[in-house]
mmCIF file of C-alpha atoms and ligand atoms in Angstrom:
data_model
loop_
_atom_site.group_PDB
_atom_site.id
_atom_site.type_symbol
_atom_site.label_atom_id
_atom_site.label_comp_id
_atom_site.label_asym_id
_atom_site.label_seq_id
_atom_site.Cartn_x
_atom_site.Cartn_y
_atom_site.Cartn_z
ATOM 1 C CA MET A 1 -0.020 0.012 -0.012
ATOM 2 C CA GLU A 2 1.338 3.434 -0.839
ATOM 3 C CA ALA A 3 2.159 6.117 1.538
ATOM 4 C CA ASN A 4 -0.306 9.076 1.586
ATOM 5 C CA THR A 5 -3.177 6.625 0.846
ATOM 6 C CA CYS A 6 -6.241 7.593 2.773
ATOM 7 C CA LEU A 7 -7.822 4.492 4.327
ATOM 8 C CA ASN A 8 -11.618 3.999 4.834
ATOM 9 C CA VAL A 9 -12.617 2.901 8.263
ATOM 10 C CA ALA A 10 -15.649 1.170 9.687
ATOM 11 C CA LEU A 11 -15.863 1.867 13.395
ATOM 12 C CA VAL A 12 -17.823 -0.536 15.540
ATOM 13 C CA GLY A 13 -19.224 0.601 18.901
ATOM 14 C CA TYR A 14 -20.096 4.192 19.674
ATOM 15 C CA GLY A 15 -20.540 4.221 23.470
ATOM 16 C CA TYR A 16 -18.049 5.854 25.734
ATOM 17 C CA TRP A 17 -14.676 5.149 24.016
ATOM 18 C CA GLY A 18 -15.977 4.993 20.418
ATOM 19 C CA PRO A 19 -16.493 8.787 20.124
ATOM 20 C CA LYS A 20 -12.956 9.490 21.234
ATOM 21 C CA LEU A 21 -11.569 7.143 18.603
ATOM 22 C CA THR A 22 -13.963 8.623 16.083
ATOM 23 C CA ARG A 23 -12.740 12.148 16.718
ATOM 24 C CA ASN A 24 -9.119 11.115 16.251
ATOM 25 C CA ILE A 25 -9.746 9.173 13.124
ATOM 26 C CA ARG A 26 -11.626 12.072 11.676
ATOM 27 C CA GLU A 27 -8.893 14.534 12.624
ATOM 28 C CA SER A 28 -6.321 12.339 10.814
ATOM 29 C CA SER A 29 -5.777 13.042 7.120
ATOM 30 C CA ASN A 30 -4.773 9.322 6.775
ATOM 31 C CA PHE A 31 -8.178 7.988 7.468
ATOM 32 C CA LYS A 32 -11.823 8.658 6.472
ATOM 33 C CA LEU A 33 -14.643 7.368 8.600
ATOM 34 C CA LYS A 34 -16.780 5.642 6.026
ATOM 35 C CA ILE A 35 -19.219 3.867 8.226
ATOM 36 C CA LEU A 36 -20.316 3.732 11.881
ATOM 37 C CA VAL A 37 -21.748 0.439 13.258
ATOM 38 C CA ASP A 38 -23.570 0.090 16.533
ATOM 39 C CA LYS A 39 -26.310 -2.117 17.812
ATOM 40 C CA LYS A 40 -28.230 0.890 19.100
ATOM 41 C CA GLN A 41 -30.273 2.593 16.381
ATOM 42 C CA SER A 42 -30.842 5.642 18.522
ATOM 43 C CA LEU A 43 -27.123 6.324 18.827
ATOM 44 C CA LEU A 44 -26.640 5.903 15.098
ATOM 45 C CA HIS A 45 -29.410 8.291 14.189
ATOM 46 C CA GLU A 46 -28.163 10.959 16.637
ATOM 47 C CA PHE A 47 -24.715 10.687 15.052
ATOM 48 C CA LYS A 48 -26.102 10.790 11.472
ATOM 49 C CA PHE A 49 -27.959 13.978 12.315
ATOM 50 C CA SER A 50 -24.691 15.949 12.787
ATOM 51 C CA ASN A 51 -22.553 13.793 10.434
ATOM 52 C CA PRO A 52 -24.651 13.189 7.339
ATOM 53 C CA GLU A 53 -21.678 12.162 5.205
ATOM 54 C CA VAL A 54 -20.967 9.112 7.292
ATOM 55 C CA GLU A 55 -22.935 5.926 6.618
ATOM 56 C CA ILE A 56 -24.549 4.192 9.604
ATOM 57 C CA SER A 57 -25.580 0.599 10.125
ATOM 58 C CA ASN A 58 -26.486 -1.788 12.897
ATOM 59 C CA GLU A 59 -25.301 -4.640 10.652
ATOM 60 C CA LEU A 60 -21.498 -5.323 10.737
ATOM 61 C CA GLU A 61 -21.859 -7.490 7.561
ATOM 62 C CA LEU A 62 -22.801 -4.395 5.568
ATOM 63 C CA ALA A 63 -19.527 -2.708 6.483
ATOM 64 C CA LEU A 64 -17.545 -5.826 5.789
ATOM 65 C CA ALA A 65 -19.130 -6.269 2.363
ATOM 66 C CA ASP A 66 -18.036 -2.846 1.315
ATOM 67 C CA ASP A 67 -14.810 -3.263 -0.707
ATOM 68 C CA SER A 68 -13.790 0.347 -0.157
ATOM 69 C CA VAL A 69 -13.544 -0.195 3.596
ATOM 70 C CA ASN A 70 -9.878 -0.999 4.429
ATOM 71 C CA CYS A 71 -9.965 -1.290 8.152
ATOM 72 C CA VAL A 72 -12.235 -1.935 11.139
ATOM 73 C CA VAL A 73 -11.804 -0.201 14.451
ATOM 74 C CA ILE A 74 -13.545 -2.072 17.340
ATOM 75 C CA ALA A 75 -14.801 -0.215 20.420
ATOM 76 C CA SER A 76 -17.666 -2.493 21.445
ATOM 77 C CA PRO A 77 -17.597 -4.512 24.745
ATOM 78 C CA PRO A 78 -14.742 -7.045 25.213
ATOM 79 C CA ASN A 79 -16.996 -10.126 24.784
ATOM 80 C CA THR A 80 -17.789 -9.009 21.162
ATOM 81 C CA HIS A 81 -14.171 -8.289 20.119
ATOM 82 C CA PHE A 82 -13.356 -11.795 19.001
ATOM 83 C CA GLU A 83 -16.299 -12.423 16.701
ATOM 84 C CA ILE A 84 -16.088 -8.930 15.173
ATOM 85 C CA ALA A 85 -12.278 -9.026 14.678
ATOM 86 C CA GLN A 86 -12.412 -12.525 13.223
ATOM 87 C CA LYS A 87 -15.116 -11.560 10.698
ATOM 88 C CA ALA A 88 -13.224 -8.351 9.809
ATOM 89 C CA LEU A 89 -9.965 -10.200 9.234
ATOM 90 C CA LEU A 90 -11.740 -12.936 7.203
ATOM 91 C CA ALA A 91 -13.195 -10.148 5.073
ATOM 92 C CA GLY A 92 -9.647 -8.832 4.436
ATOM 93 C CA LYS A 93 -9.803 -5.764 6.700
ATOM 94 C CA HIS A 94 -6.964 -4.454 8.913
ATOM 95 C CA VAL A 95 -8.084 -4.332 12.571
ATOM 96 C CA LEU A 96 -7.563 -2.027 15.467
ATOM 97 C CA VAL A 97 -9.279 -3.458 18.539
ATOM 98 C CA GLU A 98 -9.766 -1.975 21.959
ATOM 99 C CA LYS A 99 -8.104 -3.330 25.022
ATOM 100 C CA PRO A 100 -8.279 -5.909 26.642
ATOM 101 C CA PHE A 101 -8.108 -7.499 23.115
ATOM 102 C CA THR A 102 -10.489 -10.492 23.687
ATOM 103 C CA SER A 103 -11.937 -12.444 26.605
ATOM 104 C CA SER A 104 -9.357 -15.213 26.425
ATOM 105 C CA PHE A 105 -5.823 -16.100 25.291
ATOM 106 C CA LYS A 106 -7.195 -18.749 22.948
ATOM 107 C CA GLU A 107 -9.403 -16.295 21.122
ATOM 108 C CA ALA A 108 -6.557 -13.671 20.906
ATOM 109 C CA SER A 109 -4.143 -16.296 19.665
ATOM 110 C CA THR A 110 -6.691 -17.353 16.909
ATOM 111 C CA LEU A 111 -6.831 -13.726 15.807
ATOM 112 C CA VAL A 112 -3.001 -13.231 15.737
ATOM 113 C CA ASP A 113 -2.662 -16.417 13.609
ATOM 114 C CA LEU A 114 -5.406 -15.311 11.225
ATOM 115 C CA ALA A 115 -3.961 -11.734 10.739
ATOM 116 C CA LYS A 116 -0.522 -13.326 10.055
ATOM 117 C CA GLU A 117 -2.083 -15.801 7.494
ATOM 118 C CA LYS A 118 -3.946 -13.045 5.789
ATOM 119 C CA GLY A 119 -1.068 -10.550 5.923
ATOM 120 C CA LEU A 120 -3.237 -8.047 7.707
ATOM 121 C CA CYS A 121 -2.382 -5.615 10.446
ATOM 122 C CA LEU A 122 -3.840 -6.390 13.938
ATOM 123 C CA MET A 123 -3.169 -3.837 16.629
ATOM 124 C CA VAL A 124 -4.634 -3.393 20.111
ATOM 125 C CA ASP A 125 -5.326 -0.026 21.652
ATOM 126 C CA TYR A 126 -3.157 -0.143 24.792
ATOM 127 C CA THR A 127 -3.474 3.705 24.920
ATOM 128 C CA PHE A 128 -0.782 4.222 27.658
ATOM 129 C CA LEU A 129 1.909 2.969 25.346
ATOM 130 C CA TYR A 130 1.305 6.014 23.263
ATOM 131 C CA ASN A 131 1.257 8.328 26.220
ATOM 132 C CA GLY A 132 4.144 10.886 26.424
ATOM 133 C CA THR A 133 4.351 10.292 30.180
ATOM 134 C CA ILE A 134 5.127 6.560 29.736
ATOM 135 C CA GLU A 135 7.590 7.400 26.977
ATOM 136 C CA SER A 136 9.285 9.850 29.253
ATOM 137 C CA ILE A 137 9.461 7.355 32.195
ATOM 138 C CA LYS A 138 10.999 4.873 29.852
ATOM 139 C CA LYS A 139 13.738 7.390 29.129
ATOM 140 C CA GLN A 140 14.284 8.168 32.814
ATOM 141 C CA ILE A 141 14.615 4.530 33.937
ATOM 142 C CA LYS A 142 17.181 3.844 31.256
ATOM 143 C CA LYS A 143 19.469 6.561 32.607
ATOM 144 C CA GLU A 144 22.426 5.408 34.744
ATOM 145 C CA ALA A 145 21.360 8.024 37.356
ATOM 146 C CA PHE A 146 18.242 5.977 37.963
ATOM 147 C CA GLY A 147 20.124 2.822 38.911
ATOM 148 C CA GLU A 148 18.567 -0.570 38.763
ATOM 149 C CA LEU A 149 14.777 -0.718 38.643
ATOM 150 C CA LEU A 150 13.703 -2.501 41.814
ATOM 151 C CA TYR A 151 9.856 -2.337 41.856
ATOM 152 C CA ILE A 152 6.753 -0.850 40.425
ATOM 153 C CA ASP A 153 3.698 -0.189 42.582
ATOM 154 C CA SER A 154 0.591 0.851 40.729
ATOM 155 C CA VAL A 155 -2.827 1.945 42.003
ATOM 156 C CA ARG A 156 -5.726 2.215 39.502
ATOM 157 C CA ILE A 157 -8.886 2.611 41.376
ATOM 158 C CA ASN A 158 -12.078 4.563 41.019
ATOM 159 C CA LEU A 159 -15.800 4.350 41.452
ATOM 160 C CA GLY A 160 -16.054 2.739 37.965
ATOM 161 C CA ILE A 161 -18.614 1.103 35.815
ATOM 162 C CA PHE A 162 -18.990 -2.522 36.767
ATOM 163 C CA GLN A 163 -18.438 -4.227 33.432
ATOM 164 C CA ASN A 164 -20.663 -7.266 32.913
ATOM 165 C CA ASP A 165 -18.386 -9.251 30.628
ATOM 166 C CA VAL A 166 -14.892 -8.921 32.110
ATOM 167 C CA ASN A 167 -13.555 -8.421 35.645
ATOM 168 C CA VAL A 168 -11.513 -5.408 36.969
ATOM 169 C CA VAL A 169 -8.256 -7.160 36.154
ATOM 170 C CA PHE A 170 -9.098 -7.574 32.481
ATOM 171 C CA ASP A 171 -10.582 -4.066 32.360
ATOM 172 C CA LEU A 172 -8.031 -2.036 34.332
ATOM 173 C CA ALA A 173 -4.934 -4.021 35.299
ATOM 174 C CA CYS A 174 -4.475 -4.882 31.619
ATOM 175 C CA HIS A 175 -3.170 -1.289 31.312
ATOM 176 C CA ASP A 176 -0.547 -1.887 33.942
ATOM 177 C CA LEU A 177 0.562 -5.141 32.474
ATOM 178 C CA SER A 178 1.000 -3.523 29.050
ATOM 179 C CA ILE A 179 2.959 -0.657 30.688
ATOM 180 C CA PHE A 180 5.176 -3.097 32.734
ATOM 181 C CA ASN A 181 6.058 -5.120 29.637
ATOM 182 C CA TYR A 182 6.832 -1.938 27.667
ATOM 183 C CA LEU A 183 8.914 -0.348 30.390
ATOM 184 C CA LEU A 184 10.762 -3.400 31.758
ATOM 185 C CA GLU A 185 11.147 -5.345 28.469
ATOM 186 C CA GLU A 186 10.966 -8.357 30.741
ATOM 187 C CA LEU A 187 8.339 -10.779 31.726
ATOM 188 C CA PRO A 188 7.360 -11.981 35.125
ATOM 189 C CA LEU A 189 8.197 -15.511 36.338
ATOM 190 C CA SER A 190 5.244 -15.879 38.713
ATOM 191 C CA VAL A 191 2.110 -14.189 39.783
ATOM 192 C CA GLN A 192 -0.086 -14.191 42.808
ATOM 193 C CA ALA A 193 -3.432 -12.522 42.939
ATOM 194 C CA VAL A 194 -6.585 -12.214 45.088
ATOM 195 C CA GLY A 195 -9.852 -10.574 44.129
ATOM 196 C CA ILE A 196 -13.209 -9.742 45.624
ATOM 197 C CA ASP A 197 -16.338 -10.446 43.691
ATOM 198 C CA GLY A 198 -18.678 -7.921 45.374
ATOM 199 C CA LEU A 199 -21.766 -8.599 43.188
ATOM 200 C CA GLY A 200 -21.415 -12.352 43.420
ATOM 201 C CA ASN A 201 -21.563 -12.539 39.578
ATOM 202 C CA GLY A 202 -18.275 -14.179 39.091
ATOM 203 C CA LEU A 203 -16.497 -10.964 38.081
ATOM 204 C CA GLU A 204 -14.051 -9.421 40.595
ATOM 205 C CA ASN A 205 -14.484 -5.721 41.190
ATOM 206 C CA ILE A 206 -11.387 -5.323 43.398
ATOM 207 C CA ALA A 207 -8.109 -7.152 42.921
ATOM 208 C CA TYR A 208 -4.496 -7.128 44.159
ATOM 209 C CA VAL A 209 -1.897 -8.536 41.894
ATOM 210 C CA TYR A 210 1.753 -9.338 42.657
ATOM 211 C CA LEU A 211 4.220 -10.122 39.934
ATOM 212 C CA LYS A 212 7.726 -11.499 40.615
ATOM 213 C CA TYR A 213 10.501 -10.962 38.113
ATOM 214 C CA LYS A 214 14.031 -12.263 38.203
ATOM 215 C CA GLN A 215 15.295 -9.366 40.365
ATOM 216 C CA ARG A 216 12.306 -7.071 40.817
ATOM 217 C CA PHE A 217 8.689 -6.944 41.773
ATOM 218 C CA ALA A 218 5.519 -5.270 40.681
ATOM 219 C CA HIS A 219 2.197 -4.790 42.365
ATOM 220 C CA ILE A 220 -1.182 -3.615 41.085
ATOM 221 C CA ASN A 221 -4.166 -2.573 43.107
ATOM 222 C CA CYS A 222 -7.124 -2.178 40.816
ATOM 223 C CA SER A 223 -10.729 -1.514 41.787
ATOM 224 C CA TRP A 224 -14.102 -0.187 40.480
ATOM 225 C CA SER A 225 -15.263 0.379 44.121
ATOM 226 C CA SER A 226 -13.063 3.227 45.372
ATOM 227 C CA PRO A 227 -14.783 6.453 46.286
ATOM 228 C CA VAL A 228 -11.792 8.358 44.873
ATOM 229 C CA LYS A 229 -10.138 8.070 41.521
ATOM 230 C CA ILE A 230 -6.390 7.313 41.844
ATOM 231 C CA ARG A 231 -4.015 6.576 39.021
ATOM 232 C CA LYS A 232 -0.523 6.474 40.558
ATOM 233 C CA MET A 233 2.538 4.545 39.799
ATOM 234 C CA LEU A 234 5.671 4.532 41.933
ATOM 235 C CA ILE A 235 8.713 3.237 40.099
ATOM 236 C CA GLY A 236 11.568 2.588 42.429
ATOM 237 C CA GLY A 237 15.225 2.407 41.352
ATOM 238 C CA SER A 238 18.381 1.915 43.323
ATOM 239 C CA LYS A 239 19.357 5.547 42.961
ATOM 240 C CA ARG A 240 16.138 7.390 42.062
ATOM 241 C CA ALA A 241 12.335 6.945 42.319
ATOM 242 C CA ILE A 242 9.654 8.122 39.909
ATOM 243 C CA LEU A 243 6.092 9.081 41.053
ATOM 244 C CA TYR A 244 3.697 9.130 38.041
ATOM 245 C CA ASN A 245 0.363 10.648 38.914
ATOM 246 C CA ASP A 246 -1.798 10.454 35.841
ATOM 247 C CA ILE A 247 -4.632 12.488 37.545
ATOM 248 C CA GLU A 248 -2.522 15.645 37.770
ATOM 249 C CA PRO A 249 -3.281 18.100 35.025
ATOM 250 C CA THR A 250 0.404 18.966 34.551
ATOM 251 C CA ASP A 251 3.701 17.738 35.988
ATOM 252 C CA LYS A 252 2.442 14.164 36.069
ATOM 253 C CA ILE A 253 5.931 12.795 36.511
ATOM 254 C CA LYS A 254 8.336 13.558 39.377
ATOM 255 C CA VAL A 255 11.746 12.076 39.669
ATOM 256 C CA TYR A 256 12.975 11.909 43.329
ATOM 257 C CA ASP A 257 16.608 11.825 44.277
ATOM 258 C CA LYS A 258 15.683 10.535 47.685
ATOM 259 C CA GLY A 259 16.462 7.285 49.335
ATOM 260 C CA VAL A 260 18.136 5.342 52.104
ATOM 261 C CA VAL A 261 21.888 4.989 52.135
ATOM 262 C CA PHE A 262 23.540 2.195 54.120
ATOM 263 C CA GLN A 263 27.128 2.520 55.302
ATOM 264 C CA GLU A 264 29.410 -0.130 56.779
ATOM 265 C CA SER A 265 30.232 0.742 60.459
ATOM 266 C CA LYS A 266 33.435 -0.484 62.147
ATOM 267 C CA GLU A 267 32.078 0.275 65.562
ATOM 268 C CA ARG A 268 28.740 -1.403 65.159
ATOM 269 C CA ASP A 269 27.576 -4.800 63.851
ATOM 270 C CA ALA A 270 24.636 -3.293 61.931
ATOM 271 C CA ALA A 271 25.135 -0.963 58.936
ATOM 272 C CA LEU A 272 24.534 2.676 59.487
ATOM 273 C CA GLN A 273 21.447 4.043 57.844
ATOM 274 C CA ASP A 274 21.263 7.507 56.384
ATOM 275 C CA TYR A 275 18.840 9.419 54.155
ATOM 276 C CA ARG A 276 19.695 11.001 50.873
ATOM 277 C CA MET A 277 17.406 14.035 50.491
ATOM 278 C CA GLY A 278 18.241 15.235 47.032
ATOM 279 C CA GLU A 279 16.204 17.214 44.581
ATOM 280 C CA VAL A 280 12.929 16.557 42.865
ATOM 281 C CA TYR A 281 13.066 16.876 39.108
ATOM 282 C CA ILE A 282 10.033 17.232 36.801
ATOM 283 C CA PRO A 283 10.873 15.927 33.305
ATOM 284 C CA LYS A 284 9.109 17.139 30.163
ATOM 285 C CA TYR A 285 6.853 14.883 28.183
ATOM 286 C CA ASP A 286 4.976 14.962 24.946
ATOM 287 C CA THR A 287 1.398 16.056 25.648
ATOM 288 C CA THR A 288 -0.100 14.957 22.255
ATOM 289 C CA GLU A 289 -3.336 13.141 22.852
ATOM 290 C CA PRO A 290 -2.281 9.374 23.036
ATOM 291 C CA LEU A 291 -5.224 8.286 20.867
ATOM 292 C CA GLN A 292 -3.862 10.526 18.097
ATOM 293 C CA LYS A 293 -0.690 8.538 18.200
ATOM 294 C CA VAL A 294 -2.566 5.244 18.302
ATOM 295 C CA VAL A 295 -4.349 6.118 15.104
ATOM 296 C CA SER A 296 -1.060 7.309 13.504
ATOM 297 C CA SER A 297 0.700 4.043 14.561
ATOM 298 C CA PHE A 298 -2.149 2.001 13.092
ATOM 299 C CA TYR A 299 -1.762 3.835 9.819
ATOM 300 C CA HIS A 300 2.044 3.254 9.713
ATOM 301 C CA ALA A 301 1.614 -0.328 10.675
ATOM 302 C CA ILE A 302 -0.703 -0.876 7.749
ATOM 303 C CA VAL A 303 0.959 1.308 5.098
ATOM 304 C CA LYS A 304 4.692 1.065 6.080
ATOM 305 C CA LYS A 305 4.497 -2.215 7.966
ATOM 306 C CA GLN A 306 6.062 -0.452 10.942
ATOM 307 C CA ALA A 307 5.802 -2.289 14.302
ATOM 308 C CA SER A 308 3.649 -0.534 16.781
ATOM 309 C CA ASN A 309 3.984 -0.440 20.608
ATOM 310 C CA SER A 310 0.996 -2.858 20.885
ATOM 311 C CA ASP A 311 0.915 -5.303 17.945
ATOM 312 C CA GLY A 312 -1.259 -8.408 18.237
ATOM 313 C CA GLN A 313 1.724 -10.376 19.615
ATOM 314 C CA ASP A 314 2.439 -7.865 22.453
ATOM 315 C CA ALA A 315 -1.274 -7.842 23.365
ATOM 316 C CA LEU A 316 -1.278 -11.658 23.261
ATOM 317 C CA ILE A 317 1.422 -11.675 25.927
ATOM 318 C CA VAL A 318 -0.732 -9.445 28.107
ATOM 319 C CA MET A 319 -3.708 -11.894 27.543
ATOM 320 C CA PHE A 320 -1.560 -14.743 28.872
ATOM 321 C CA MET A 321 -0.591 -12.738 31.920
ATOM 322 C CA LEU A 322 -4.302 -11.947 32.551
ATOM 323 C CA GLU A 323 -5.176 -15.665 32.333
ATOM 324 C CA MET A 324 -2.401 -16.504 34.809
ATOM 325 C CA ILE A 325 -3.674 -13.799 37.243
ATOM 326 C CA GLN A 326 -7.140 -15.209 36.951
ATOM 327 C CA LYS A 327 -5.869 -18.783 37.640
ATOM 328 C CA SER A 328 -4.218 -17.407 40.842
ATOM 329 C CA ILE A 329 -7.409 -15.537 41.813
ATOM 330 C CA ASN A 330 -9.456 -18.802 41.338
ATOM 331 C CA LEU A 331 -6.945 -20.684 43.510
ATOM 332 C CA LYS A 332 -7.333 -18.037 46.253
ATOM 333 C CA GLY A 333 -3.966 -16.343 45.820
ATOM 334 C CA LYS A 334 -1.813 -19.315 45.043
ATOM 335 C CA GLU A 335 1.550 -18.430 43.475
ATOM 336 C CA ILE A 336 1.480 -19.577 39.801
ATOM 337 C CA GLN A 337 4.801 -20.122 38.086
ATOM 338 C CA ILE A 338 4.300 -18.767 34.555
ATOM 339 C CA GLU A 339 5.360 -21.323 32.086
ATOM 340 C CA TRP A 340 6.010 -19.188 29.127
ATOM 341 C CA GLU A 341 6.624 -22.080 26.818
ATOM 342 C CA GLN A 342 2.788 -22.678 27.009
ATOM 343 C CA VAL A 343 2.127 -19.636 24.874
ATOM 344 C CA GLY A 344 3.087 -21.709 21.832
ATOM 345 C CA PRO A 345 6.193 -21.865 19.643
ATOM 346 C CA SER A 346 5.501 -18.723 17.581
ATOM 347 C CA LEU A 347 4.896 -16.339 20.467
ATOM 348 C CA TYR A 348 7.608 -17.978 22.618
ATOM 349 C CA SER A 349 10.197 -17.355 19.877
ATOM 350 C CA TYR A 350 8.942 -13.711 19.556
ATOM 351 C CA ILE A 351 9.471 -13.379 23.377
ATOM 352 C CA MET A 352 12.931 -14.902 23.177
ATOM 353 C CA SER A 353 13.919 -12.823 20.136
ATOM 354 C CA LYS A 354 13.076 -9.716 22.211
ATOM 355 C CA GLY A 355 15.114 -10.977 25.189
ATOM 356 C CA MET A 356 12.073 -10.623 27.538
ATOM 357 C CA LEU A 357 12.831 -13.717 29.556
ATOM 358 C CA LYS A 358 15.782 -13.698 31.991
ATOM 359 C CA GLU A 359 16.773 -16.741 33.977
ATOM 360 C CA PRO A 360 14.492 -17.721 36.863
ATOM 361 C CA PHE A 361 15.061 -16.835 40.551
HETATM 362 N N1 NAD B 1 -8.077 2.342 25.792
HETATM 363 C C1 NAD B 1 -8.741 2.896 26.832
HETATM 364 O O1 NAD B 1 -8.183 3.518 27.711
HETATM 365 C C2 NAD B 1 -10.222 2.583 27.037
HETATM 366 C C3 NAD B 1 -11.011 3.322 27.813
HETATM 367 C C4 NAD B 1 -12.358 2.990 27.916
HETATM 368 C C5 NAD B 1 -12.821 1.965 27.244
HETATM 369 N N2 NAD B 1 -12.029 1.194 26.483
HETATM 370 C C6 NAD B 1 -12.480 -0.084 25.833
HETATM 371 O O2 NAD B 1 -13.351 0.302 24.701
HETATM 372 C C7 NAD B 1 -14.342 -0.746 24.596
HETATM 373 C C8 NAD B 1 -15.723 -0.106 24.720
HETATM 374 O O3 NAD B 1 -15.879 0.354 25.914
HETATM 375 P P1 NAD B 1 -17.012 1.495 26.279
HETATM 376 O O4 NAD B 1 -16.715 1.910 27.633
HETATM 377 O O5 NAD B 1 -17.017 2.475 25.144
HETATM 378 O O6 NAD B 1 -18.273 0.626 26.224
HETATM 379 P P2 NAD B 1 -19.832 1.158 26.044
HETATM 380 O O7 NAD B 1 -20.687 0.067 26.616
HETATM 381 O O8 NAD B 1 -19.932 2.570 26.541
HETATM 382 O O9 NAD B 1 -20.013 1.183 24.484
HETATM 383 C C9 NAD B 1 -20.033 0.060 23.688
HETATM 384 C C10 NAD B 1 -20.921 0.332 22.455
HETATM 385 O O10 NAD B 1 -20.880 -0.834 21.626
HETATM 386 C C11 NAD B 1 -22.115 -1.178 21.178
HETATM 387 N N3 NAD B 1 -22.194 -2.583 20.916
HETATM 388 C C12 NAD B 1 -22.382 -3.607 21.710
HETATM 389 N N4 NAD B 1 -22.276 -4.820 21.083
HETATM 390 C C13 NAD B 1 -22.141 -4.536 19.784
HETATM 391 C C14 NAD B 1 -21.955 -5.281 18.673
HETATM 392 N N5 NAD B 1 -21.976 -6.623 18.657
HETATM 393 N N6 NAD B 1 -21.826 -4.685 17.392
HETATM 394 C C15 NAD B 1 -21.892 -3.284 17.342
HETATM 395 N N7 NAD B 1 -21.984 -2.501 18.420
HETATM 396 C C16 NAD B 1 -22.083 -3.057 19.610
HETATM 397 C C17 NAD B 1 -23.064 -0.653 22.240
HETATM 398 O O11 NAD B 1 -24.341 -0.414 21.720
HETATM 399 C C18 NAD B 1 -22.424 0.606 22.785
HETATM 400 O O12 NAD B 1 -22.790 1.707 22.027
HETATM 401 C C19 NAD B 1 -14.015 -1.770 25.669
HETATM 402 O O13 NAD B 1 -13.207 -2.791 25.132
HETATM 403 C C20 NAD B 1 -13.315 -1.070 26.655
HETATM 404 O O14 NAD B 1 -12.414 -1.798 27.495
HETATM 405 C C21 NAD B 1 -10.709 1.476 26.345
#
């Protein structure tokens, strides 16, 4: 496909997130929104009223039968992703699907194989991987001044919508897992998780997840039941620590030159403990709307075959982690050793080629 080609899009799902994707697609000169698909007629008619040039339909098949449609963007609920994405790929369309990709690793794996077989682009919207804050944090942790990254502690809680097809881990913690994989370029060796199913419908609304890496740890507290919205990540290094507060309107990242220093003591058996009270530094970051970059990456993935930050295979790794977390929750917090070979030969060789597995503990 030639550069500067304008691609026609069918967007599926116009609830909360669909309009944000729609706006970014329409603001991009690389895409044209050709058709909007939603199950709800009222939403479609309301949209058509102010956007008469866009076709509307409550039948996905109509959009898929249109040869001028090059790609399908899916922003419907997670339990619909697999069927819609599979149909779209079979119809020869490139696919951008919302997180958390699908409801299971098996479904996601089927889609990755299908996209590969058809030579089509399959990308998942893990929006934070296109956020200037995360990009900036990645630069900070790579600096010698940061030292060795020792731990990440993430809190992603709010009084959220109780989803009725996935639990809070699949809905919220999937963001953290995608961020951890992107920042650390390393995969965990085991996971332990507990969850509370407040409604008794089999879907946890609060969960605590603990991931163990070769020489570091990560923890996620995710909840739809918190009276306050908190989006904080503390990233601790041996020399510096970063506090990322996504709720702040500006200065979302602070790098602290603070820590404990231990010194050998000849007079005492125990080491002497001292505090390093250095400066706090606020790094700059790109404030471009992340969804704008998601849309642009999707275009470059299709037209220039450029790898995005969240290709199907990267998102498949997250799906596997989500399933391991669920397994631990179901076993009441049992530590699950993650056997990465189980992801299958193709994904395993992708993981190994990226050097994401270090030797075990
Ligand atoms: N990347 C992010 O940060 C982010 C943020 C919020 C939501 N999301 C994701 O976006 C997706 C949608 O979430 P939402 O909050 O907008 O949901 P929503 O319930 O507000 O909207 C979903 C829309 O899809 C429509 N729909 C349902 N089934 C359909 C089908 N089979 N065919 C066509 N349309 C159908 C519904 O009528 C509704 O209008 C989810 O996967 C969610 O996880 C991502």
